[in-house]
Coordinates of C-alpha atoms and ligand atoms in Angstrom, one line a residue:
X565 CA 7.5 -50.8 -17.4
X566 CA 8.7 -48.2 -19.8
X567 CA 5.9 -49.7 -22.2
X568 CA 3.2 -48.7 -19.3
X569 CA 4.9 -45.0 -18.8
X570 CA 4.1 -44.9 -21.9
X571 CA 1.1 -45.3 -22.0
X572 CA 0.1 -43.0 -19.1
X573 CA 2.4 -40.3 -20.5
X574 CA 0.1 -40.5 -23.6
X575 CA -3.3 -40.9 -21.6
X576 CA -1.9 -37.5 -19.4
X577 CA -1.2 -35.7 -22.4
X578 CA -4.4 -37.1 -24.0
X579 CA -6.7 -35.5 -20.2
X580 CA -4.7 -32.4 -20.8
X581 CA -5.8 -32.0 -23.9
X582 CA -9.1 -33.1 -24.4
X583 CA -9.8 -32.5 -20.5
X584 CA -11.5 -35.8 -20.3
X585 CA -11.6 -39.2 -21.1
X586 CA -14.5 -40.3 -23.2
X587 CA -15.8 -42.8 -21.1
X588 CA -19.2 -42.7 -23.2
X589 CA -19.4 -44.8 -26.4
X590 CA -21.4 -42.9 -29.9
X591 CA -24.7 -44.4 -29.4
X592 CA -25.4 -43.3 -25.4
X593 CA -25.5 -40.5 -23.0
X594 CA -24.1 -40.6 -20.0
X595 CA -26.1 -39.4 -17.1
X596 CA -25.0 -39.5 -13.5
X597 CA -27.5 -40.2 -9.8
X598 CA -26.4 -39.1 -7.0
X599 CA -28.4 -40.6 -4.1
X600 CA -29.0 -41.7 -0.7
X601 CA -29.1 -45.0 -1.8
X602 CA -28.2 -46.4 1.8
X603 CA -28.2 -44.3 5.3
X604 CA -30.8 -42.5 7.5
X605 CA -32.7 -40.9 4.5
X606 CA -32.3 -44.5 2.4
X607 CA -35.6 -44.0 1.1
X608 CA -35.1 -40.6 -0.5
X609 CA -32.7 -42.0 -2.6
X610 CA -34.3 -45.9 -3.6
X611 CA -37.6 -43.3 -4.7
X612 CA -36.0 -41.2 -6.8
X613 CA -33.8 -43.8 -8.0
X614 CA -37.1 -45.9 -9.2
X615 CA -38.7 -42.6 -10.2
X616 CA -35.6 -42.0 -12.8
X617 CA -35.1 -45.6 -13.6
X618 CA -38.5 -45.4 -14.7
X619 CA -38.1 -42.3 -16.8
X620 CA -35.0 -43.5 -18.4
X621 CA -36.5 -47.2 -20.2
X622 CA -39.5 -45.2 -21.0
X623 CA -37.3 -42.7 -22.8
X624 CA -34.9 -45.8 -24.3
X625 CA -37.8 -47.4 -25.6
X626 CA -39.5 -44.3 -27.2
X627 CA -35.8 -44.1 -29.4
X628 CA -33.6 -42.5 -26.6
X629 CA -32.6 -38.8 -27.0
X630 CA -31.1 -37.4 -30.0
X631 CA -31.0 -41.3 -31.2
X632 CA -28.8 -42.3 -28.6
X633 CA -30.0 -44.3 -25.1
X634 CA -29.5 -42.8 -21.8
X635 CA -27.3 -44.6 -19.5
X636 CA -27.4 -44.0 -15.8
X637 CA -24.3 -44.0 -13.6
X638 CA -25.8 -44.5 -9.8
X639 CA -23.5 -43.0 -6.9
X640 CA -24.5 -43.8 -3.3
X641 CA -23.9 -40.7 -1.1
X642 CA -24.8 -42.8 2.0
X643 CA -27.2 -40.0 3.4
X644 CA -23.8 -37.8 3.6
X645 CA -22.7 -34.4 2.2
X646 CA -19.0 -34.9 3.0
X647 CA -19.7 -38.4 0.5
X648 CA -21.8 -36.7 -1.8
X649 CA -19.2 -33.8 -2.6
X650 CA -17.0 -37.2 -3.7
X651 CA -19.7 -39.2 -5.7
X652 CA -20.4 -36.1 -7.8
X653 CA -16.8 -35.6 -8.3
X654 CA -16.4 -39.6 -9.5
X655 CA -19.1 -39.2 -11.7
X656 CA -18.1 -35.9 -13.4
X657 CA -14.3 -36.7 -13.2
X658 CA -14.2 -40.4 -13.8
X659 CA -17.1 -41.1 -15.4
X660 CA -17.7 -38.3 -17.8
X661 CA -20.9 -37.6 -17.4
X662 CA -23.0 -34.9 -19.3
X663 CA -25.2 -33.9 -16.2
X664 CA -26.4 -34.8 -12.8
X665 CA -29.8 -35.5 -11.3
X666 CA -29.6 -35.1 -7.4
X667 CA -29.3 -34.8 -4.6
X668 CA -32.5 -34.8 -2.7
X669 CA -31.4 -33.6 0.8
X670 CA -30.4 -30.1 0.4
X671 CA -27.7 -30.6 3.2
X672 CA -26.2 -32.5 0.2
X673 CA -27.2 -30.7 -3.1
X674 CA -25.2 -27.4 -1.3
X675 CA -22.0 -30.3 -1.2
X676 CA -22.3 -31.5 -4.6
X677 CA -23.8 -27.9 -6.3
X678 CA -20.1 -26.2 -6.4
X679 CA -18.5 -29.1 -8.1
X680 CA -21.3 -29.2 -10.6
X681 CA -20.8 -25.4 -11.2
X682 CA -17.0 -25.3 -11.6
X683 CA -17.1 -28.5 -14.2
X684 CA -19.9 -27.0 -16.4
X685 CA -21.8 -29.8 -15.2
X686 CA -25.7 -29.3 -15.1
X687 CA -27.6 -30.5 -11.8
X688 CA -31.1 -30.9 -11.8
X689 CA -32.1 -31.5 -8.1
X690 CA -35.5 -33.5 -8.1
X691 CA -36.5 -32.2 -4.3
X692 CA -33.9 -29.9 -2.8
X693 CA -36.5 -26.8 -1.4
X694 CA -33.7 -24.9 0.3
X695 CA -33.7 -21.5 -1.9
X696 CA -29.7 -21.6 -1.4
X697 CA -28.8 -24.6 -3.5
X698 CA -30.0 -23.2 -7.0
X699 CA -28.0 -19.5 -5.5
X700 CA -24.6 -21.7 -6.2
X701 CA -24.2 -20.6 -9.2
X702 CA -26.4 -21.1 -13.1
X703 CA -25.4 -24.7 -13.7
X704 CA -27.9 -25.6 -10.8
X705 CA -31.6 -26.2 -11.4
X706 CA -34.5 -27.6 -9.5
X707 CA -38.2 -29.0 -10.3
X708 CA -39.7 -28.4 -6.8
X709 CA -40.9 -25.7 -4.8
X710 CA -38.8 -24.0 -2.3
X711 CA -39.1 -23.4 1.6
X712 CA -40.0 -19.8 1.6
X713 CA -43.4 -20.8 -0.4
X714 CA -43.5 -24.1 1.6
X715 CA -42.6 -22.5 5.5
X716 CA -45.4 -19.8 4.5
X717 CA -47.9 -21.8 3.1
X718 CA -47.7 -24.7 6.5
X719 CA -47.5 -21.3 8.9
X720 CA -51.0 -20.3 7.4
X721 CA -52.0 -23.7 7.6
X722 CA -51.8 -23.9 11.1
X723 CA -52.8 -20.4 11.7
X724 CA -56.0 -20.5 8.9
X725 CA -56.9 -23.7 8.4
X726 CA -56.4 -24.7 12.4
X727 CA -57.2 -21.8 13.5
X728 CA -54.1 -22.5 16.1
X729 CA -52.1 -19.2 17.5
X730 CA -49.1 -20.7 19.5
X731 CA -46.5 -22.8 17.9
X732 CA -43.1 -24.5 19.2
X733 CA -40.9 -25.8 16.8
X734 CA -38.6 -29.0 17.0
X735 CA -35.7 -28.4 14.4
X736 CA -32.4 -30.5 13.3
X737 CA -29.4 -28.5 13.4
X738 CA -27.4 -30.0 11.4
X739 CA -29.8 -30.0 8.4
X740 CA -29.9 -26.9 6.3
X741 CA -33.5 -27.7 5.0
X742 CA -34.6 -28.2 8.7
X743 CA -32.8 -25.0 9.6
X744 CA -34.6 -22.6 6.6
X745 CA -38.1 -24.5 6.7
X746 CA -37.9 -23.5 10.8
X747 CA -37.0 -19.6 10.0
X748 CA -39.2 -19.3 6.8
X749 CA -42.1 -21.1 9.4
X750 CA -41.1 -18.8 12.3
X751 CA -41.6 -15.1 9.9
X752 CA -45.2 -16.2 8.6
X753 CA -46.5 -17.6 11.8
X754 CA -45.4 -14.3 13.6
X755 CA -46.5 -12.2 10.9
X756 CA -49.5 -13.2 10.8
X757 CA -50.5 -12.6 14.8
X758 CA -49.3 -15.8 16.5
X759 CA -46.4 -16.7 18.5
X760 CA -43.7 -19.2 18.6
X761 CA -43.8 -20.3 22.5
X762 CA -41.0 -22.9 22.7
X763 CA -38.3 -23.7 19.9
X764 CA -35.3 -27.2 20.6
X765 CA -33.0 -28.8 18.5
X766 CA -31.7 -32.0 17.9
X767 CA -29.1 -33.4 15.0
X768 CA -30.0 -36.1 13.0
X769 CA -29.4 -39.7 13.6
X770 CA -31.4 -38.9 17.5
X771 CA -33.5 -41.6 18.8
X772 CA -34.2 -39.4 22.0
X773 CA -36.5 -36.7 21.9
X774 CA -38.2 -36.7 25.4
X775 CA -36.0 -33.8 27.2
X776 CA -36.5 -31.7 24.2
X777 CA -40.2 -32.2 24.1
X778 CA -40.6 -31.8 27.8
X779 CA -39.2 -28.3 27.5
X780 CA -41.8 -27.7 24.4
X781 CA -44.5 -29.0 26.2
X782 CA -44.1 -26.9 29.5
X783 CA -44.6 -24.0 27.3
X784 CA -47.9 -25.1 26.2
X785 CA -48.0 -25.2 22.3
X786 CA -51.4 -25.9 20.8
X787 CA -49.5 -27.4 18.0
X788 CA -45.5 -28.4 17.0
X789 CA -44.1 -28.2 14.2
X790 CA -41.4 -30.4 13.2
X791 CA -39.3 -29.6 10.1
X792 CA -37.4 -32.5 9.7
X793 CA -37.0 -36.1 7.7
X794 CA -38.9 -39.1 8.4
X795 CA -37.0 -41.3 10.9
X796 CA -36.7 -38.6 13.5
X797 CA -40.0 -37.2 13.1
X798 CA -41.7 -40.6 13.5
X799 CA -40.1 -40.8 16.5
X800 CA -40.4 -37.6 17.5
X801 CA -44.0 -37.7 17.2
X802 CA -44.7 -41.1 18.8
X803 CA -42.5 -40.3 22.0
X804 CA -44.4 -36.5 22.3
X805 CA -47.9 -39.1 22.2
X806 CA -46.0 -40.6 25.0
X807 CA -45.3 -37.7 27.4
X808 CA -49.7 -37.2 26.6
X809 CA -48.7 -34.4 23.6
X810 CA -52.2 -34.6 22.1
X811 CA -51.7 -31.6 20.1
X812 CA -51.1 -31.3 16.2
X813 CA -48.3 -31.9 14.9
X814 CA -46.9 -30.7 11.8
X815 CA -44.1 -31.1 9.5
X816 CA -42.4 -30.3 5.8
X817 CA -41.5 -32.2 2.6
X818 CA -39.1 -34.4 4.5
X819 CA -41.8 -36.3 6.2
X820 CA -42.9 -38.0 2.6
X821 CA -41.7 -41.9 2.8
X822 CA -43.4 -45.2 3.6
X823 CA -41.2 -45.4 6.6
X824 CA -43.2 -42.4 8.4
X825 CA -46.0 -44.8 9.0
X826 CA -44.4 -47.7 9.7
X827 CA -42.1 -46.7 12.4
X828 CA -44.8 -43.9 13.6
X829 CA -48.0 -45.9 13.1
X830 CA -51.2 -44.4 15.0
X831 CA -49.1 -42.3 16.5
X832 CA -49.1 -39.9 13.6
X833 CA -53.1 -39.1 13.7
X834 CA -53.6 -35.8 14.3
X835 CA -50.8 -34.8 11.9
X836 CA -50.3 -32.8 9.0
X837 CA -47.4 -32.3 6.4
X838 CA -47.2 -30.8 3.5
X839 CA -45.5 -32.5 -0.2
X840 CA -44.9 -32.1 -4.1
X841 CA -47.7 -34.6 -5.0
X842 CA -50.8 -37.1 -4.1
X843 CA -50.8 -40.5 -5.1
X844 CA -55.0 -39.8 -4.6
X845 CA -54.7 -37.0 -7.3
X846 CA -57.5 -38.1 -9.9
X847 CA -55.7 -36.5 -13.1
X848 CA -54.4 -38.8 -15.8
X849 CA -50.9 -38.3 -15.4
X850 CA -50.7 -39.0 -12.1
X851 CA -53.1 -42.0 -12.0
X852 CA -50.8 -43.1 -15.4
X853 CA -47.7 -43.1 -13.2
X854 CA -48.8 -44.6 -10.3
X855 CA -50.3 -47.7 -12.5
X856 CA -47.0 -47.6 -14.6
X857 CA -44.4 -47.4 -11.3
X858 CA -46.7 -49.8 -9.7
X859 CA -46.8 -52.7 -12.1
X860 CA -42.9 -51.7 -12.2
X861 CA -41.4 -52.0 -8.7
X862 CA -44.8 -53.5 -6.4
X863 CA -44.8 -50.0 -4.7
X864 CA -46.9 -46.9 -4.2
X865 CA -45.0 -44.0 -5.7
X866 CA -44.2 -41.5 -2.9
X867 CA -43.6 -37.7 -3.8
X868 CA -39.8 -38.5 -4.0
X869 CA -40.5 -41.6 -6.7
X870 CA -42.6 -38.6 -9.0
X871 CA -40.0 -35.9 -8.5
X872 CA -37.1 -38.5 -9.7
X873 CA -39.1 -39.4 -13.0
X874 CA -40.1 -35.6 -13.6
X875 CA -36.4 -34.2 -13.1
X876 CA -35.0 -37.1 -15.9
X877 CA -37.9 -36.2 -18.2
X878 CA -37.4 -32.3 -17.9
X879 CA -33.6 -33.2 -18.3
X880 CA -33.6 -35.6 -21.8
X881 CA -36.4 -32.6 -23.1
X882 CA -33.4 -30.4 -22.6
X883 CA -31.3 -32.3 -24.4
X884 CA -33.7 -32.9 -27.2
X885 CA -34.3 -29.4 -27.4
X886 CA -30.3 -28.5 -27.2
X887 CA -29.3 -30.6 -29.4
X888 CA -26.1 -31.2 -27.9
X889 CA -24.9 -33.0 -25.1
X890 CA -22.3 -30.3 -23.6
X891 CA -22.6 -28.8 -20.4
X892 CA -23.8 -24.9 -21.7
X893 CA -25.8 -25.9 -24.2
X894 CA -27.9 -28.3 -22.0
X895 CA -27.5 -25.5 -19.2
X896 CA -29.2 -23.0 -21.7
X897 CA -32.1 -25.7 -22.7
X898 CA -33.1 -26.4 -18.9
X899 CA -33.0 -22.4 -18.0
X900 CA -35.6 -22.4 -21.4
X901 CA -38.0 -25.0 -19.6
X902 CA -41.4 -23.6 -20.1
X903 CA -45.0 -25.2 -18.7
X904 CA -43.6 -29.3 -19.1
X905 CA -46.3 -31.4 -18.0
X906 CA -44.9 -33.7 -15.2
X907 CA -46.5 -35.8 -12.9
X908 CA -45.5 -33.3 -10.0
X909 CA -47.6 -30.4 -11.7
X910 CA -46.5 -27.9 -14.7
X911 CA -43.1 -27.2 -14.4
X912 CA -41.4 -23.8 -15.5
X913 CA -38.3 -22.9 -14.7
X914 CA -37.8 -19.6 -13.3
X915 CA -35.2 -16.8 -13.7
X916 CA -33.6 -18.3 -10.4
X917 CA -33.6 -21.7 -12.1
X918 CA -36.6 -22.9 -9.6
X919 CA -39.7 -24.0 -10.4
X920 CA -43.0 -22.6 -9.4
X921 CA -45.4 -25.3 -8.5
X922 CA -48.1 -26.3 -6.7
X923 CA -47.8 -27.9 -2.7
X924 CA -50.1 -30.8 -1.6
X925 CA -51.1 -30.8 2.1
X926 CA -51.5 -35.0 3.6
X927 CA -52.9 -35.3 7.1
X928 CA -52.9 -38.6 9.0
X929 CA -55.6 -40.2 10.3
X930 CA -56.9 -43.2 11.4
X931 CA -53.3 -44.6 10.9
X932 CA -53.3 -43.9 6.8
X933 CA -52.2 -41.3 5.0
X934 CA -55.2 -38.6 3.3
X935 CA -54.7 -36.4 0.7
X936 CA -56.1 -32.6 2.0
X937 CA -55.7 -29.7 -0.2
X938 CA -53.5 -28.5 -3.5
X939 CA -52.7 -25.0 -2.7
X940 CA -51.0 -22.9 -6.1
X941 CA -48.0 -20.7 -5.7
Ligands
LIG1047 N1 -37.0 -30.9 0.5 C1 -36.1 -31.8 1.3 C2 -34.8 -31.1 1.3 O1 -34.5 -30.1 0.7 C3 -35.9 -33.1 0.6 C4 -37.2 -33.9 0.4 C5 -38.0 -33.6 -0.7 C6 -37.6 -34.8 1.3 C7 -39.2 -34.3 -0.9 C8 -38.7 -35.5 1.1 C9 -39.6 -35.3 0.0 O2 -33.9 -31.4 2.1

């Protein structure tokens, strides 16, 4: 007993000290995930989590970074912000690790951000497009777009391209992405001369959408747009085809997963959403990683899979180029980022630690997806 007190009275004086446990051994790094492995976004997180697996042996076999191998630490969020503020506080507190890539949803990259700041902790979200999760302070970095460029760029979409002048809008509630991609929709569309007839809500984890899409419809929309994630706007699409919604329908980033289709099926023609990236894109490196992720894990890459294997790459160049594995001088490497080639597009990070890049537009027809248009910042 006194033996163990000991012990722990060393250990304590040991965290007070050094502030930390080295959990890491001399020849690795230790990077931490934080995911939706499992929940209602599941998907979001198993992509990514390929995406970076991928990045990381790729990078191990090349020599590693700054001749040690990255290690990953995975923590499942479960699809939940309240969860993902205590994964990233396991992996920083009891793991140790020297950054974070995550979270997808940016419900849970605003959770986890603050934690990341007030440790020192870089975060490199792969797909968070809310504009407020990089504003939580200048340990917090992104390699997407953000929803002001993507709201603007579907508005004119539907108001250019479709030549389509009244709107309603379906949103989730309880999803800060939803809730910003709705607004930044709403100014454009407006701006430009149309109207937004009808607007609902639902939270997610719904399955029934007809009330709310009664009301849309008796307000006559040529089109709705539907900024939300896949489950519920697979079903909120196939139950509008139900009530004889013809119209287009139209959605964000969140729409991007093998699961649209599958619970949607033909449904979804007559759709449009827009992404980071086409697995129909032509140029080398993206044909390079789809033949590379494919003979990997028997799957088609979606945007998410490409966004996870960018954001590791653009973090291990920072390290490289830091020299260092602590928190501010990898902070100060990332900031530096200048025109990386990733699969997603050329990547710079910007004085708000986002990255300007390019958005992909998919419509759906005939039951499969089809790449449309790259439209630049
Ligand atoms: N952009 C979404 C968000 O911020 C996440 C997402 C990215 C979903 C890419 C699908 C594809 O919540």
């Amino acid at each position: 007993m006194r033996k163990t007190l000991g012990v722990l009275a060393v250990t304590a004086v040991f965290i007070m000290t050094y502030g930390c446990v080295a959990n890491e051994n001399k020849d690795e790094i230790l990077i931490g995930e934080l995911g939706s492995l499992t929940g209602t976004t599941a998907t979001f997180g198993q992509s990514t989590h390929h995406g970076l697996e991928l990045a990381v042996e790729e990078t191990n076999n090349a020599g590693g970074v700054l001749g040690k191998k990255i290690t990953l630490l995975v923590e499942d969020d479960q699809s939940k912000p309240e969860e993902a503020a205590t994964a990233v506080t396991k992996l920083i507190t009891r793991d140790n690790v020297r950054a974070i890539i995550g979270e997808v949803a940016s419900s849970r990259s605003l959770a986890a951000a603050p934690i990341c700041q007030q440790f020192q902790i870089p975060m490199v979200s792969p797909a968070s497009t809310n504009p407020e999760v990089t504003r939580k302070g200048d340990y917090i970095f992104r390699v997407c777009y953000i929803d002001p460029f993507q709201g603007e760029i579907l508005a004119k979409f539907m108001y250019n391209s479709l030549g389509l002048r009244k709107a309603a809008i379906l949103k989730d509630v309880k999803n800060d992405y939803s809730m910003g991609l709705a607004q930044f929709f709403h100014e454009t569309f407006t701006a430009l001369g149309g109207s937004v007839v009808a607007e609902q809500a639902y939270s997610e984890g719904d399955s029934d959408f007809r009330a709310q899409l009664t009301a849309l419809k008796a307000a006559e929309p040529e089109a709705i747009f539907v900024p939300g994630y896949y489950i519920e706007a697979a079903l909120i699409v196939k139950q509008a085809r139900e009530l004889n919604m013809t119209m287009p329908m139209l959605g964000g980033d969140g729409w991007d997963s093998s699961k649209l289709l599958e619970v949607g099926g033909e449904s979804l023609n007559n759709t449009y959403f827009s992404t980071h990236y086409s697995v129909d894109d032509t140029s080398t490196a993206v044909q390079n990683f789809v033949a590379k992720y494919r003979s990997r894990f028997q799957e088609i890459p979606d945007a998410m899979a490409a966004l996870g294997y960018d954001a590791g790459l653009i973090l291990f160049d920072a390290i490289r180029r830091a020299e260092s594995v602590e928190g501010p001088a990898i902070r100060d490497a990332l900031a530096a980022t200048e025109n990386f080639s990733g699969v997603t597009g050329k990547i710079t990070i910007d004085q708000d630690r986002n990255a300007r890049k390019s958005l992909v537009i998919i419509s759906v027809a005939d039951g499969a997806l089809k790449y449309r248009e790259t439209i630049q910042p």
